[in-house]
Coordinates of C-alpha atoms and ligand atoms in Angstrom, one line a residue:
M19 CA -99.0 -33.0 11.1
S20 CA -101.8 -35.4 10.3
D21 CA -102.6 -38.5 12.4
S22 CA -102.8 -40.8 9.4
P23 CA -99.7 -42.8 8.6
L24 CA -97.2 -41.6 6.0
L25 CA -96.9 -45.0 4.4
S26 CA -99.6 -47.6 4.7
V27 CA -99.2 -51.1 3.2
E28 CA -102.3 -53.2 3.0
G29 CA -102.3 -56.8 2.0
L30 CA -99.4 -56.3 -0.3
E31 CA -98.6 -59.3 -2.5
K32 CA -96.0 -60.3 -5.0
H33 CA -96.3 -63.7 -6.6
Y34 CA -93.8 -64.6 -9.3
P35 CA -95.1 -67.1 -11.8
I36 CA -93.0 -70.3 -12.3
Q37 CA -92.9 -71.1 -16.0
E38 CA -91.8 -74.4 -17.4
G39 CA -91.5 -76.2 -20.7
L40 CA -91.3 -74.9 -24.2
L41 CA -94.7 -73.2 -23.9
R42 CA -93.6 -71.5 -20.7
R43 CA -96.8 -72.7 -19.0
T44 CA -97.3 -71.3 -15.5
T45 CA -97.0 -74.3 -13.2
G46 CA -97.0 -72.5 -9.9
H47 CA -96.0 -69.3 -8.1
V48 CA -93.2 -68.1 -5.8
K49 CA -95.1 -66.3 -3.1
A50 CA -92.3 -63.9 -2.3
V51 CA -94.6 -61.5 -0.5
D52 CA -97.9 -63.0 0.5
G53 CA -100.2 -60.3 1.9
I54 CA -98.2 -58.0 4.2
S55 CA -99.7 -55.1 6.1
F56 CA -98.0 -52.4 8.2
E57 CA -97.6 -48.7 8.6
V58 CA -94.9 -46.1 8.8
R59 CA -95.8 -43.0 10.7
E60 CA -94.3 -39.6 10.3
G61 CA -90.8 -39.4 11.8
E62 CA -90.9 -43.1 12.6
T63 CA -88.2 -45.6 11.7
V64 CA -89.7 -49.0 11.1
G65 CA -87.5 -52.1 10.8
L66 CA -88.4 -54.9 8.4
V67 CA -86.6 -58.1 9.6
G68 CA -86.4 -61.8 8.8
E69 CA -83.9 -64.2 7.5
S70 CA -82.6 -64.0 4.0
G71 CA -85.2 -65.1 1.5
C72 CA -88.2 -64.0 3.6
G73 CA -89.3 -61.4 1.1
K74 CA -88.0 -58.2 2.6
S75 CA -86.4 -56.9 -0.6
T76 CA -89.4 -57.9 -2.8
G77 CA -91.6 -56.1 -0.3
A78 CA -89.5 -52.9 -0.6
E79 CA -89.4 -53.1 -4.4
T80 CA -93.1 -53.5 -4.7
I81 CA -93.8 -50.8 -2.1
L82 CA -91.6 -48.5 -4.2
R83 CA -93.2 -49.7 -7.4
L84 CA -89.8 -50.7 -8.8
S85 CA -91.8 -53.9 -9.6
E86 CA -95.6 -54.2 -9.8
P87 CA -97.3 -56.0 -6.9
T88 CA -99.8 -58.8 -7.8
G89 CA -102.1 -57.7 -5.0
G90 CA -102.8 -55.2 -2.2
T91 CA -102.6 -51.5 -1.8
V92 CA -99.9 -49.0 -0.8
R93 CA -100.9 -45.6 0.4
F94 CA -98.6 -42.6 0.7
D95 CA -100.0 -39.7 2.8
G96 CA -103.4 -41.3 2.5
E97 CA -103.3 -41.4 -1.3
P98 CA -103.2 -44.8 -3.1
V99 CA -100.0 -45.3 -5.2
D100 CA -102.0 -46.3 -8.2
D101 CA -100.6 -47.9 -11.3
H102 CA -102.9 -45.9 -13.5
D103 CA -102.2 -42.5 -11.9
S104 CA -98.8 -41.5 -13.2
E105 CA -98.9 -38.2 -11.4
A106 CA -99.5 -39.8 -8.0
R107 CA -96.6 -42.2 -8.7
E108 CA -94.4 -39.3 -9.6
R109 CA -95.2 -37.5 -6.4
F110 CA -94.6 -40.6 -4.5
R111 CA -91.2 -41.2 -6.2
R112 CA -90.1 -37.6 -5.4
R113 CA -90.9 -38.0 -1.8
T114 CA -89.2 -41.3 -1.3
G115 CA -85.4 -41.9 -1.3
V116 CA -83.8 -45.4 -1.6
V117 CA -80.5 -46.9 -0.5
F118 CA -79.6 -50.4 -1.4
Q119 CA -77.2 -52.9 0.1
D120 CA -74.3 -52.7 -2.3
P121 CA -72.7 -49.3 -2.9
N122 CA -70.3 -50.8 -5.4
T123 CA -73.0 -51.2 -8.0
A124 CA -75.0 -48.1 -7.1
F125 CA -73.2 -45.6 -9.4
D126 CA -72.3 -45.2 -13.0
P127 CA -68.5 -45.2 -12.8
R128 CA -68.2 -42.7 -15.6
M129 CA -70.0 -40.0 -13.7
T130 CA -68.4 -37.9 -11.0
V131 CA -69.9 -37.8 -7.5
A132 CA -71.4 -34.4 -8.2
E133 CA -73.1 -35.7 -11.4
S134 CA -74.4 -38.8 -9.8
V135 CA -75.8 -37.1 -6.7
A136 CA -77.3 -34.2 -8.8
E137 CA -78.9 -36.5 -11.3
P138 CA -82.4 -36.7 -9.6
L139 CA -82.4 -32.9 -9.4
E140 CA -81.8 -32.6 -13.1
I141 CA -84.6 -35.1 -13.8
H142 CA -86.9 -33.2 -11.6
G143 CA -86.3 -30.0 -13.5
I144 CA -83.7 -28.0 -11.6
D145 CA -81.9 -26.6 -14.6
D146 CA -79.5 -24.2 -12.9
A147 CA -76.1 -26.1 -12.7
D148 CA -74.7 -23.9 -10.0
R149 CA -77.7 -24.3 -7.8
R150 CA -77.4 -28.1 -8.3
R151 CA -73.8 -28.0 -7.3
D152 CA -74.5 -26.0 -4.2
I153 CA -77.2 -28.4 -3.1
V154 CA -74.9 -31.4 -3.7
A155 CA -72.0 -29.8 -1.9
E156 CA -74.2 -29.1 1.2
L157 CA -75.5 -32.7 1.1
L158 CA -72.1 -34.2 0.9
E159 CA -71.1 -32.1 3.9
G160 CA -74.2 -33.5 5.7
V161 CA -73.2 -37.1 5.1
G162 CA -69.6 -36.4 6.3
L163 CA -67.8 -35.9 3.0
G164 CA -66.1 -32.7 2.1
A165 CA -66.7 -30.6 -1.0
G166 CA -63.5 -32.2 -2.3
A167 CA -65.5 -35.2 -3.2
L168 CA -67.5 -33.4 -5.8
D169 CA -65.3 -33.9 -8.8
R170 CA -63.9 -37.3 -7.9
Y171 CA -65.3 -40.6 -9.2
P172 CA -67.2 -43.0 -7.0
D173 CA -64.7 -45.8 -7.4
S174 CA -62.0 -43.8 -5.7
F175 CA -63.9 -44.1 -2.4
S176 CA -64.2 -46.9 0.1
G177 CA -67.4 -48.9 0.6
G178 CA -68.5 -46.9 3.6
Q179 CA -67.8 -43.6 1.8
K180 CA -69.7 -44.8 -1.3
Q181 CA -72.7 -45.6 0.9
R182 CA -72.5 -42.0 2.2
I183 CA -72.6 -40.8 -1.3
A184 CA -75.6 -43.1 -2.1
L185 CA -77.3 -41.6 0.9
A186 CA -76.7 -38.1 -0.3
R187 CA -78.3 -39.0 -3.6
A188 CA -81.3 -40.6 -1.9
L189 CA -81.8 -37.4 0.1
V190 CA -81.2 -34.9 -2.7
L191 CA -84.9 -34.3 -3.4
N192 CA -85.6 -33.8 0.3
P193 CA -87.8 -36.9 0.6
D194 CA -90.2 -37.7 3.5
L195 CA -89.5 -41.4 3.5
L196 CA -86.2 -43.2 3.2
V197 CA -86.2 -46.9 2.3
A198 CA -82.9 -48.5 3.2
D199 CA -82.5 -52.2 2.2
E200 CA -79.7 -53.8 4.2
P201 CA -77.7 -50.5 4.0
V202 CA -74.8 -51.8 6.1
S203 CA -74.7 -55.5 5.3
A204 CA -72.1 -55.2 2.6
L205 CA -69.9 -52.9 4.5
D206 CA -66.8 -53.6 6.6
V207 CA -67.8 -54.2 10.2
S208 CA -65.6 -51.3 11.2
V209 CA -67.7 -48.7 9.4
Q210 CA -71.2 -50.2 9.9
A211 CA -71.7 -48.4 13.2
D212 CA -70.7 -45.0 11.6
I213 CA -73.2 -45.4 8.8
L214 CA -76.0 -46.5 11.2
Q215 CA -75.2 -43.4 13.3
L216 CA -75.4 -41.2 10.3
L217 CA -78.8 -42.7 9.3
E218 CA -80.1 -42.0 12.8
D219 CA -78.7 -38.5 12.9
L220 CA -80.1 -37.6 9.5
S221 CA -83.5 -39.0 10.2
A222 CA -83.7 -37.0 13.4
E223 CA -82.4 -33.9 11.8
L224 CA -84.5 -34.0 8.7
G225 CA -87.6 -35.5 10.4
L226 CA -87.4 -38.4 8.0
S227 CA -89.5 -41.5 8.2
M228 CA -87.6 -44.6 7.4
L229 CA -88.2 -48.2 6.4
F230 CA -85.1 -50.0 7.5
I231 CA -84.6 -53.5 6.1
S232 CA -82.2 -55.9 7.7
H233 CA -81.7 -59.6 8.4
D234 CA -80.0 -58.6 11.6
L235 CA -82.1 -57.8 14.7
G236 CA -79.1 -56.5 16.5
V237 CA -78.8 -53.7 14.0
V238 CA -82.5 -53.0 13.9
R239 CA -82.5 -52.5 17.7
E240 CA -80.0 -49.7 17.2
V241 CA -82.0 -47.6 14.8
C242 CA -85.7 -48.6 14.8
D243 CA -88.7 -47.4 16.7
R244 CA -90.9 -50.3 15.6
V245 CA -90.2 -53.7 14.1
V246 CA -92.1 -55.7 11.6
V247 CA -90.9 -59.4 11.5
M248 CA -91.4 -61.3 8.2
Y249 CA -91.3 -65.0 7.6
L250 CA -91.7 -66.5 4.2
G251 CA -93.7 -63.6 2.7
E252 CA -95.9 -63.0 5.7
V253 CA -95.8 -60.6 8.7
V254 CA -95.6 -62.7 11.9
E255 CA -95.1 -59.9 14.4
N256 CA -95.2 -56.2 14.6
A257 CA -94.3 -54.3 17.8
P258 CA -92.5 -51.3 19.3
V259 CA -88.8 -52.1 19.4
E260 CA -88.3 -52.3 23.2
E261 CA -91.4 -54.5 23.6
L262 CA -90.3 -56.8 20.8
F263 CA -86.9 -57.3 22.5
E264 CA -88.3 -57.6 26.1
N265 CA -91.4 -59.6 25.4
P266 CA -91.4 -61.2 21.9
Q267 CA -94.7 -62.9 21.1
H268 CA -93.9 -65.0 18.1
P269 CA -91.7 -68.1 18.3
Y270 CA -89.9 -67.0 15.2
T271 CA -89.1 -63.6 16.7
K272 CA -87.8 -65.5 19.8
A273 CA -85.7 -67.7 17.7
L274 CA -84.3 -64.7 15.8
L275 CA -83.5 -63.0 19.1
G276 CA -81.8 -66.2 20.2
S277 CA -79.5 -66.2 17.3
I278 CA -78.1 -62.7 17.9
P279 CA -74.5 -63.2 19.0
D280 CA -74.4 -62.3 22.7
P281 CA -71.2 -60.7 23.9
D282 CA -72.0 -61.7 27.5
P283 CA -71.1 -65.4 27.9
T284 CA -73.1 -65.7 31.2
A285 CA -76.3 -64.6 29.4
D286 CA -79.3 -66.8 29.4
R287 CA -78.8 -69.4 26.8
S288 CA -82.2 -71.0 27.1
R289 CA -83.5 -69.0 24.1
A290 CA -84.0 -71.3 21.2
N291 CA -81.7 -71.0 18.2
L292 CA -82.9 -71.2 14.6
T293 CA -82.1 -74.5 12.9
G294 CA -82.7 -75.4 9.3
D295 CA -83.3 -73.2 6.3
V296 CA -86.1 -71.0 5.2
P297 CA -88.4 -73.2 3.1
D298 CA -88.9 -72.6 -0.7
P299 CA -91.6 -70.0 -1.1
A300 CA -92.7 -71.8 -4.3
D301 CA -93.8 -74.7 -2.0
P302 CA -94.4 -73.3 1.5
P303 CA -95.4 -75.6 4.3
A304 CA -99.1 -75.9 5.0
G305 CA -100.7 -74.0 7.9
C306 CA -98.2 -71.8 9.8
S307 CA -95.2 -71.8 7.5
F308 CA -92.9 -71.7 10.5
H309 CA -94.2 -75.0 12.0
P310 CA -91.5 -77.3 10.5
R311 CA -88.9 -75.2 12.5
C312 CA -90.9 -73.9 15.4
P313 CA -89.6 -74.8 18.8
A314 CA -93.0 -74.1 20.3
V315 CA -95.1 -76.1 17.8
I316 CA -98.3 -77.2 19.4
P317 CA -98.5 -80.9 20.3
T318 CA -101.3 -83.2 19.1
E319 CA -104.4 -82.9 21.3
G320 CA -105.2 -85.9 23.4
Y321 CA -101.6 -87.0 24.0
E322 CA -99.2 -85.9 26.6
F323 CA -95.7 -84.9 25.7
E324 CA -92.9 -83.7 27.9
D325 CA -91.3 -80.4 27.0
G326 CA -89.7 -80.4 23.6
V327 CA -90.6 -84.0 22.9
F328 CA -93.3 -83.3 20.4
R329 CA -90.9 -81.1 18.4
A330 CA -88.5 -84.1 18.3
V331 CA -91.2 -86.5 17.2
L332 CA -92.4 -84.0 14.5
D333 CA -88.8 -83.7 13.2
L334 CA -88.6 -87.4 12.9
R335 CA -92.0 -87.5 11.2
L336 CA -90.9 -84.8 8.7
A337 CA -87.7 -86.6 8.0
V338 CA -89.6 -89.9 7.2
E339 CA -92.0 -88.0 5.0
G340 CA -89.1 -86.3 3.2
G341 CA -87.5 -89.7 2.5
E342 CA -84.5 -88.6 4.5
I343 CA -84.0 -91.8 6.6
D344 CA -82.1 -94.7 5.1
P345 CA -82.8 -97.8 7.3
E346 CA -79.4 -99.2 6.3
E347 CA -77.7 -96.4 8.2
F348 CA -79.4 -97.2 11.5
D349 CA -78.8 -99.9 14.0
G350 CA -82.4 -100.6 15.2
K351 CA -85.2 -98.4 16.5
P352 CA -83.3 -96.9 19.4
S353 CA -80.6 -95.4 17.1
V354 CA -83.3 -93.7 15.0
R355 CA -84.9 -92.2 18.1
D356 CA -81.5 -91.1 19.3
A357 CA -80.7 -89.4 16.0
Y358 CA -83.8 -87.2 16.4
D359 CA -83.6 -86.7 20.2
V360 CA -86.7 -88.7 20.7
P361 CA -86.7 -90.3 24.2
A362 CA -86.4 -94.1 24.5
T363 CA -90.1 -94.3 25.4
L364 CA -92.8 -91.6 25.2
T365 CA -94.7 -90.9 28.4
D366 CA -98.0 -91.4 26.6
D367 CA -98.7 -95.1 26.0
E368 CA -100.9 -94.7 23.0
A369 CA -98.5 -92.3 21.3
E370 CA -95.6 -94.6 22.1
A371 CA -97.4 -97.6 20.5
E372 CA -98.0 -95.7 17.3
L373 CA -94.4 -94.4 17.1
D374 CA -93.0 -97.8 17.8
A375 CA -95.2 -99.4 15.1
A376 CA -94.1 -96.7 12.6
L377 CA -90.5 -97.3 13.4
D378 CA -91.0 -101.0 12.7
E379 CA -92.5 -100.2 9.4
L380 CA -89.7 -97.8 8.5
L381 CA -87.0 -100.2 9.3
D382 CA -88.8 -103.0 7.5
G383 CA -88.6 -100.9 4.3
H384 CA -92.2 -99.7 4.4
A385 CA -91.4 -96.0 4.6
A386 CA -94.7 -94.8 3.0
A387 CA -96.7 -96.7 5.6
A388 CA -94.6 -95.3 8.4
A389 CA -95.0 -91.8 7.0
D390 CA -98.8 -92.3 6.8
R391 CA -99.0 -93.6 10.4
L392 CA -96.9 -90.8 11.8
A393 CA -98.9 -88.1 9.8
E394 CA -102.1 -89.5 11.1
T395 CA -100.9 -89.8 14.7
F396 CA -98.7 -86.8 15.3
T397 CA -100.7 -83.9 13.8
T398 CA -100.7 -80.3 14.9
V399 CA -103.0 -77.4 14.5
C400 CA -100.0 -75.5 13.3
E401 CA -99.9 -77.5 10.0
R402 CA -103.7 -77.4 9.6
E403 CA -104.4 -73.7 9.9
N404 CA -102.5 -70.6 9.0
P405 CA -102.9 -68.3 12.0
E406 CA -104.3 -64.9 11.2
P407 CA -102.4 -61.9 12.5
R408 CA -104.1 -60.8 15.7
T409 CA -103.8 -57.4 17.3
D410 CA -103.9 -57.2 21.1
E411 CA -105.2 -54.4 23.2
N412 CA -101.8 -52.7 23.1
G413 CA -101.7 -52.7 19.3
R414 CA -99.2 -55.5 19.1
V415 CA -99.6 -57.8 16.2
A416 CA -98.6 -61.5 16.2
A417 CA -99.7 -64.4 14.0
C418 CA -99.4 -67.6 16.1
H419 CA -101.8 -70.2 17.3
L420 CA -100.3 -69.9 20.8
H421 CA -101.0 -66.2 20.8
A422 CA -104.6 -66.8 19.7
T423 CA -105.5 -69.2 22.4
Q424 CA -104.0 -67.2 25.3
Ligands
ADP522 P1 -85.0 -61.1 1.3 O1 -84.8 -59.7 0.8 O2 -85.8 -61.2 2.6 O3 -83.7 -61.9 1.4 P2 -86.2 -61.5 -1.3 O4 -87.3 -60.6 -1.4 O5 -84.9 -61.2 -2.0 O6 -85.9 -61.9 0.2 O7 -86.7 -62.9 -1.9 C1 -87.8 -63.6 -1.4 C2 -88.1 -64.8 -2.2 O8 -88.5 -64.5 -3.5 C3 -86.8 -65.7 -2.4 O9 -87.2 -67.1 -2.3 C4 -86.4 -65.4 -3.8 O10 -85.7 -66.5 -4.4 C5 -87.7 -65.1 -4.5 N1 -87.5 -64.2 -5.6 C6 -87.0 -62.9 -5.6 N2 -87.1 -62.3 -6.8 C7 -87.6 -63.2 -7.6 C8 -87.9 -63.3 -9.1 N3 -87.7 -62.2 -9.8 N4 -88.5 -64.4 -9.6 C9 -88.7 -65.5 -8.8 N5 -88.5 -65.5 -7.4 C10 -87.9 -64.4 -6.9
MG523 MG1 -82.9 -58.7 0.5

């Protein structure tokens, strides 16, 4: 066994052009995946997590070359998966199995289970029909379905059973890497645990490496050795699973952890929850793209803020900039402050004077002036600079200004 990773993703990028008008001019790009790097070692299960819309599926599709990346490199077993080298691509395809979220759309309903599962064998030149049937029967056994399933049609099975069949098909060429994109998210809660257990058992038994994609950190904890956290097309943290859960470094990871439903009502509720939505990747926020939602956003230098107050002031600022505040709906400055959890007075006199002046401007109908004043006064390094991913002495990766200054 070599020491180099089985899969190595370096600066992978997928930008979709936005085309408008009759001439379909490109007016911008959706940066669905914007330079992600990570590795999957032999026998390792790596989780790729993040909220919906963060670019996980696009990442998987470009890694698998189901769609062409616009930048970066993918290496499999040290060998670049090159667009121009069709043999290398073919080898890579053969050694990689894929399972998607929805087992209901995974099969041609006119083909029997045996035909569907055997299809990759046929494509890859195993001509002996009896041999194909034997391989498929054994695999179906391995995923917990009897040989009785062979001649039935996929639609006669439940969602969980169909996902087992999809798994059998993904494994039929005996791959080294399995990519599973939200493999249990579309399934009934009652069968999710069974499928996760099956994935774990199979990966151990077959010595499989796995890239396991999920929006649910709770699920990732069950099956993964390492976790890569994505936010808006970028990797914000990468750590072994236990370390990630015990000592998360990135505020986004902390917020994701905070939003896992906790069965223990006495548990520590101080962990921040995620509020708001993932921004549009066609127009990502400047600097660290998490800063508009980040509970730990770094306050303006030179002013003093009590805990959490800068976050509240920044929320107010962003709402003014976004034209979200209608002065008619408010009954004076205190009610605006109240609506954004900004205290009645800021502890810092200078900051207070600027905020108060901006609120006067806002309520007098000069929203643009208020926005300018707030933007000049309440700035943060988090909007000015995009933090580079930094690797600490233990090999943990995090991309956060807080992490960089520690
Ligand atoms: P996830 O799997 O994490 O939910 P996706 O990879 O599906 O995220 O999507 C990431 C972003 O890329 C989303 O904003 C999505 O709308 C956008 N996107 C995905 N496919 C395309 C496409 N073909 N053209 C334009 N934008 C796309
Ligand atoms: Mg997805």
